[in-house]
Amino acid sequence: MPRVEAAEWVGGPPVRDSDAVAALIPMVRRIVAARVADVTAAEDLVQETLARVLAASGRVEPGMLEPYAIATARNVVATAWREQDRQRRNQHRVVDLTAPDLPEGGLLAEEERSAVAAALARLSERDRQALIAHEVSGRDTRSLAAELGSTAGAVAAQLHRARARLRVEYLLARDRTEPPTDRCRPVLFALSSGDRRRQREVDAGRHLLECDVCAALGQPLLERAPQRDDEVRIPIGGDADVVAARQAARELAGRLDCFSPTDLTLLATAVSEVTRNIVKFAGSGEVVVEVLDEPRRGVQVTARDAGPGIPDVERALQDGYSTYAGLGLGLPGARRLMDEFAIASEVGRGTTVTMTRWCGDR
Amino acid sequence: MTGPRLVSILRQGSYLIASIHTALDDTEMTAFQHDLVERIGRDRARGVVIDVAALDVLDSFASWTLRTIGEVARLRGAVTVVVGIQPEVAFAMVALGMDTGSVRTALDLEEGLAFLDRVVGPRRPATATRGGPA
Ligand SMILES: [Zn+2]
């Protein structure tokens, strides 16, 4: 946004719009400064106000420019507050049907209510009724099951799915966002329900690296999803995360009581190598470490990025292939340290390394 | 730097004893390399012991960094010995296909110093050294 410079007020027509707006700067500054203490933030809001007034100046009566600027400044400040507050509030909860009356005032509560209403409207009739009966009217699953001619377990599962769907629809409605691709809703739903098998089927991890909308919405969904003690997810953005990833893998695998100290060090070393590859070649990505029960007990590591991809995977798996110092032992070395090792890479889309170490003898 | 020290480099006679106290990331490892090489020149060290007992892994980058230190030190007239490689770390290095190249290794600090005494000649007594606190 071009900064609007202060200028002398020149009275009488013809006055260029920008001059008229520039003359409003001291007043706008006063209005914003009275409400926002942070100098940098205040200056940003002043600039945004002026840009809006400038854009509207052709449509506003000459005598109306000043009151219009005052109203705009107040609006811009209020929006900034609301935005800040909304982000803070939504860190903790994604959706709560029995939201208490919000002290922040009518507008906010209204916004919240309409997002919940829009989300509910997107559920199936059956899901909606079950949720409302359970969450708002306080009916338990047993009595709902009796009424629906179902079992308490089936009702609980239905409620779980309905809640997961509601959280997704709520976030979309709250942000007034329409998902950009057909894959978005299935991915978000799989995240929201914490269904790992489903997440794998829809390749949720990769989609989150590629889709900004889902990446933003996925964060609160993942935070809200029940904490798993058999999975750890480490966002990778730099050197220090290489250490964090290998230590997390060692810690999680160590809890299984089936790996020797040597096994754990082999695993940690392999994780170090594949994570470093993310940092070096893609800049960022994520590493997921999870406990497997099928077909055997073990630990699986998924390292994925949305980087440039590897043009020749076969060659990358040969010793000595490297474009950075480290003797090129990264990928082939990691493969030697693990029981299973697979790379999927697409140029321009990114790379996913999946590797597993099984419990017990090798 | 704030917090506990990640590494320490102490002078003992004509030797430097460098200890890594915790897992290091690549940036820290590279900083350690620069600091140590700089100290070798400044202190005119003839032998260097690097104690890696606290390192959780010696992956390709860490191994490569140790080799580089060893080779740079050699060009500057010092012999390097790496000590304290844990058995499981050693096993992983072998599986990875990594070693420390021309850099010698020894079981622990004592053996590392004994090795240096053999190849560099006995340490000069500490009282004969010059320079400030390490
Ligand atoms: Zn998406």
PDB file of N, CA, C and O in Angstrom, chain A residues 297-327:
ATOM      1  N   ARG A 297       4.421 -54.814  15.601  1.00  0.00           N
ATOM      2  CA  ARG A 297       4.686 -53.629  16.376  1.00  0.00           C
ATOM      3  C   ARG A 297       5.961 -52.959  15.855  1.00  0.00           C
ATOM      4  O   ARG A 297       6.932 -53.647  15.509  1.00  0.00           O
ATOM      5  N   GLY A 298       5.923 -51.651  15.780  1.00  0.00           N
ATOM      6  CA  GLY A 298       7.096 -50.944  15.282  1.00  0.00           C
ATOM      7  C   GLY A 298       6.868 -49.445  15.303  1.00  0.00           C
ATOM      8  O   GLY A 298       5.877 -48.964  15.844  1.00  0.00           O
ATOM      9  N   VAL A 299       7.810 -48.739  14.732  1.00  0.00           N
ATOM     10  CA  VAL A 299       7.701 -47.283  14.670  1.00  0.00           C
ATOM     11  C   VAL A 299       7.843 -46.850  13.221  1.00  0.00           C
ATOM     12  O   VAL A 299       8.757 -47.292  12.525  1.00  0.00           O
ATOM     13  N   GLN A 300       6.923 -46.022  12.774  1.00  0.00           N
ATOM     14  CA  GLN A 300       6.991 -45.511  11.408  1.00  0.00           C
ATOM     15  C   GLN A 300       7.258 -44.011  11.436  1.00  0.00           C
ATOM     16  O   GLN A 300       6.671 -43.285  12.231  1.00  0.00           O
ATOM     17  N   VAL A 301       8.148 -43.602  10.561  1.00  0.00           N
ATOM     18  CA  VAL A 301       8.501 -42.187  10.448  1.00  0.00           C
ATOM     19  C   VAL A 301       8.108 -41.709   9.052  1.00  0.00           C
ATOM     20  O   VAL A 301       8.458 -42.340   8.060  1.00  0.00           O
ATOM     21  N   THR A 302       7.354 -40.622   8.992  1.00  0.00           N
ATOM     22  CA  THR A 302       7.018 -40.022   7.712  1.00  0.00           C
ATOM     23  C   THR A 302       7.614 -38.618   7.684  1.00  0.00           C
ATOM     24  O   THR A 302       7.307 -37.807   8.553  1.00  0.00           O
ATOM     25  N   ALA A 303       8.458 -38.375   6.716  1.00  0.00           N
ATOM     26  CA  ALA A 303       9.084 -37.054   6.567  1.00  0.00           C
ATOM     27  C   ALA A 303       8.619 -36.486   5.246  1.00  0.00           C
ATOM     28  O   ALA A 303       8.912 -37.050   4.198  1.00  0.00           O
ATOM     29  N   ARG A 304       7.869 -35.399   5.297  1.00  0.00           N
ATOM     30  CA  ARG A 304       7.363 -34.879   4.028  1.00  0.00           C
ATOM     31  C   ARG A 304       7.602 -33.384   3.897  1.00  0.00           C
ATOM     32  O   ARG A 304       7.674 -32.658   4.874  1.00  0.00           O
ATOM     33  N   ASP A 305       7.752 -32.978   2.642  1.00  0.00           N
ATOM     34  CA  ASP A 305       7.923 -31.549   2.369  1.00  0.00           C
ATOM     35  C   ASP A 305       7.231 -31.224   1.060  1.00  0.00           C
ATOM     36  O   ASP A 305       6.840 -32.113   0.303  1.00  0.00           O
ATOM     37  N   ALA A 306       7.058 -29.936   0.836  1.00  0.00           N
ATOM     38  CA  ALA A 306       6.495 -29.472  -0.432  1.00  0.00           C
ATOM     39  C   ALA A 306       7.586 -28.736  -1.200  1.00  0.00           C
ATOM     40  O   ALA A 306       7.361 -27.683  -1.777  1.00  0.00           O
ATOM     41  N   GLY A 307       8.764 -29.295  -1.164  1.00  0.00           N
ATOM     42  CA  GLY A 307       9.924 -28.666  -1.795  1.00  0.00           C
ATOM     43  C   GLY A 307      10.031 -28.990  -3.278  1.00  0.00           C
ATOM     44  O   GLY A 307       9.054 -29.411  -3.896  1.00  0.00           O
ATOM     45  N   PRO A 308      11.227 -28.812  -3.845  1.00  0.00           N
ATOM     46  CA  PRO A 308      11.396 -28.973  -5.292  1.00  0.00           C
ATOM     47  C   PRO A 308      11.256 -30.417  -5.775  1.00  0.00           C
ATOM     48  O   PRO A 308      11.074 -30.647  -6.964  1.00  0.00           O
ATOM     49  N   GLY A 309      11.337 -31.393  -4.859  1.00  0.00           N
ATOM     50  CA  GLY A 309      11.253 -32.783  -5.291  1.00  0.00           C
ATOM     51  C   GLY A 309      12.601 -33.297  -5.768  1.00  0.00           C
ATOM     52  O   GLY A 309      13.533 -32.520  -5.975  1.00  0.00           O
ATOM     53  N   ILE A 310      12.702 -34.615  -5.918  1.00  0.00           N
ATOM     54  CA  ILE A 310      13.953 -35.244  -6.337  1.00  0.00           C
ATOM     55  C   ILE A 310      13.756 -35.765  -7.763  1.00  0.00           C
ATOM     56  O   ILE A 310      12.918 -36.626  -7.992  1.00  0.00           O
ATOM     57  N   PRO A 311      14.512 -35.209  -8.741  1.00  0.00           N
ATOM     58  CA  PRO A 311      14.297 -35.620 -10.130  1.00  0.00           C
ATOM     59  C   PRO A 311      14.618 -37.098 -10.354  1.00  0.00           C
ATOM     60  O   PRO A 311      13.952 -37.762 -11.140  1.00  0.00           O
ATOM     61  N   ASP A 312      15.652 -37.601  -9.678  1.00  0.00           N
ATOM     62  CA  ASP A 312      16.064 -38.981  -9.916  1.00  0.00           C
ATOM     63  C   ASP A 312      16.228 -39.685  -8.572  1.00  0.00           C
ATOM     64  O   ASP A 312      17.292 -39.638  -7.953  1.00  0.00           O
ATOM     65  N   VAL A 313      15.144 -40.338  -8.133  1.00  0.00           N
ATOM     66  CA  VAL A 313      15.146 -40.953  -6.806  1.00  0.00           C
ATOM     67  C   VAL A 313      16.180 -42.078  -6.732  1.00  0.00           C
ATOM     68  O   VAL A 313      16.901 -42.217  -5.749  1.00  0.00           O
ATOM     69  N   GLU A 314      16.270 -42.871  -7.812  1.00  0.00           N
ATOM     70  CA  GLU A 314      17.239 -43.974  -7.818  1.00  0.00           C
ATOM     71  C   GLU A 314      18.648 -43.465  -7.540  1.00  0.00           C
ATOM     72  O   GLU A 314      19.386 -44.025  -6.760  1.00  0.00           O
ATOM     73  N   ARG A 315      18.962 -42.370  -8.205  1.00  0.00           N
ATOM     74  CA  ARG A 315      20.301 -41.819  -8.054  1.00  0.00           C
ATOM     75  C   ARG A 315      20.505 -41.242  -6.653  1.00  0.00           C
ATOM     76  O   ARG A 315      21.569 -41.369  -6.063  1.00  0.00           O
ATOM     77  N   ALA A 316      19.438 -40.629  -6.121  1.00  0.00           N
ATOM     78  CA  ALA A 316      19.533 -40.046  -4.784  1.00  0.00           C
ATOM     79  C   ALA A 316      19.782 -41.120  -3.735  1.00  0.00           C
ATOM     80  O   ALA A 316      20.300 -40.841  -2.662  1.00  0.00           O
ATOM     81  N   LEU A 317      19.407 -42.356  -4.064  1.00  0.00           N
ATOM     82  CA  LEU A 317      19.588 -43.443  -3.105  1.00  0.00           C
ATOM     83  C   LEU A 317      20.949 -44.116  -3.242  1.00  0.00           C
ATOM     84  O   LEU A 317      21.263 -45.047  -2.530  1.00  0.00           O
ATOM     85  N   GLN A 318      21.744 -43.634  -4.226  1.00  0.00           N
ATOM     86  CA  GLN A 318      23.094 -44.180  -4.349  1.00  0.00           C
ATOM     87  C   GLN A 318      24.042 -43.412  -3.446  1.00  0.00           C
ATOM     88  O   GLN A 318      23.915 -42.207  -3.296  1.00  0.00           O
ATOM     89  N   ASP A 319      24.990 -44.117  -2.868  1.00  0.00           N
ATOM     90  CA  ASP A 319      25.972 -43.455  -2.017  1.00  0.00           C
ATOM     91  C   ASP A 319      26.733 -42.406  -2.809  1.00  0.00           C
ATOM     92  O   ASP A 319      27.050 -42.605  -3.971  1.00  0.00           O
ATOM     93  N   GLY A 320      26.993 -41.311  -2.165  1.00  0.00           N
ATOM     94  CA  GLY A 320      27.835 -40.302  -2.784  1.00  0.00           C
ATOM     95  C   GLY A 320      27.081 -39.268  -3.582  1.00  0.00           C
ATOM     96  O   GLY A 320      27.640 -38.286  -4.013  1.00  0.00           O
ATOM     97  N   TYR A 321      25.764 -39.481  -3.731  1.00  0.00           N
ATOM     98  CA  TYR A 321      24.993 -38.486  -4.454  1.00  0.00           C
ATOM     99  C   TYR A 321      24.582 -37.391  -3.487  1.00  0.00           C
ATOM    100  O   TYR A 321      23.875 -37.634  -2.527  1.00  0.00           O
ATOM    101  N   SER A 322      25.053 -36.232  -3.722  1.00  0.00           N
ATOM    102  CA  SER A 322      24.682 -35.147  -2.817  1.00  0.00           C
ATOM    103  C   SER A 322      25.049 -33.828  -3.436  1.00  0.00           C
ATOM    104  O   SER A 322      25.988 -33.727  -4.192  1.00  0.00           O
ATOM    105  N   THR A 323      24.290 -32.832  -3.088  1.00  0.00           N
ATOM    106  CA  THR A 323      24.677 -31.498  -3.540  1.00  0.00           C
ATOM    107  C   THR A 323      25.081 -30.635  -2.361  1.00  0.00           C
ATOM    108  O   THR A 323      25.168 -29.440  -2.458  1.00  0.00           O
ATOM    109  N   TYR A 324      25.284 -31.261  -1.226  1.00  0.00           N
ATOM    110  CA  TYR A 324      25.784 -30.473  -0.095  1.00  0.00           C
ATOM    111  C   TYR A 324      26.810 -31.288   0.680  1.00  0.00           C
ATOM    112  O   TYR A 324      26.880 -32.506   0.555  1.00  0.00           O
ATOM    113  N   ALA A 325      27.569 -30.592   1.481  1.00  0.00           N
ATOM    114  CA  ALA A 325      28.593 -31.260   2.254  1.00  0.00           C
ATOM    115  C   ALA A 325      27.959 -32.243   3.220  1.00  0.00           C
ATOM    116  O   ALA A 325      27.018 -31.933   3.907  1.00  0.00           O
ATOM    117  N   GLY A 326      28.465 -33.411   3.298  1.00  0.00           N
ATOM    118  CA  GLY A 326      27.911 -34.418   4.187  1.00  0.00           C
ATOM    119  C   GLY A 326      28.102 -35.775   3.542  1.00  0.00           C
ATOM    120  O   GLY A 326      27.578 -36.775   4.002  1.00  0.00           O
ATOM    121  N   LEU A 327      28.841 -35.786   2.459  1.00  0.00           N
ATOM    122  CA  LEU A 327      29.230 -37.000   1.763  1.00  0.00           C
ATOM    123  C   LEU A 327      28.073 -37.772   1.161  1.00  0.00           C
ATOM    124  O   LEU A 327      28.208 -38.901   0.747  1.00  0.00           O
TER     125      LEU A 327
END
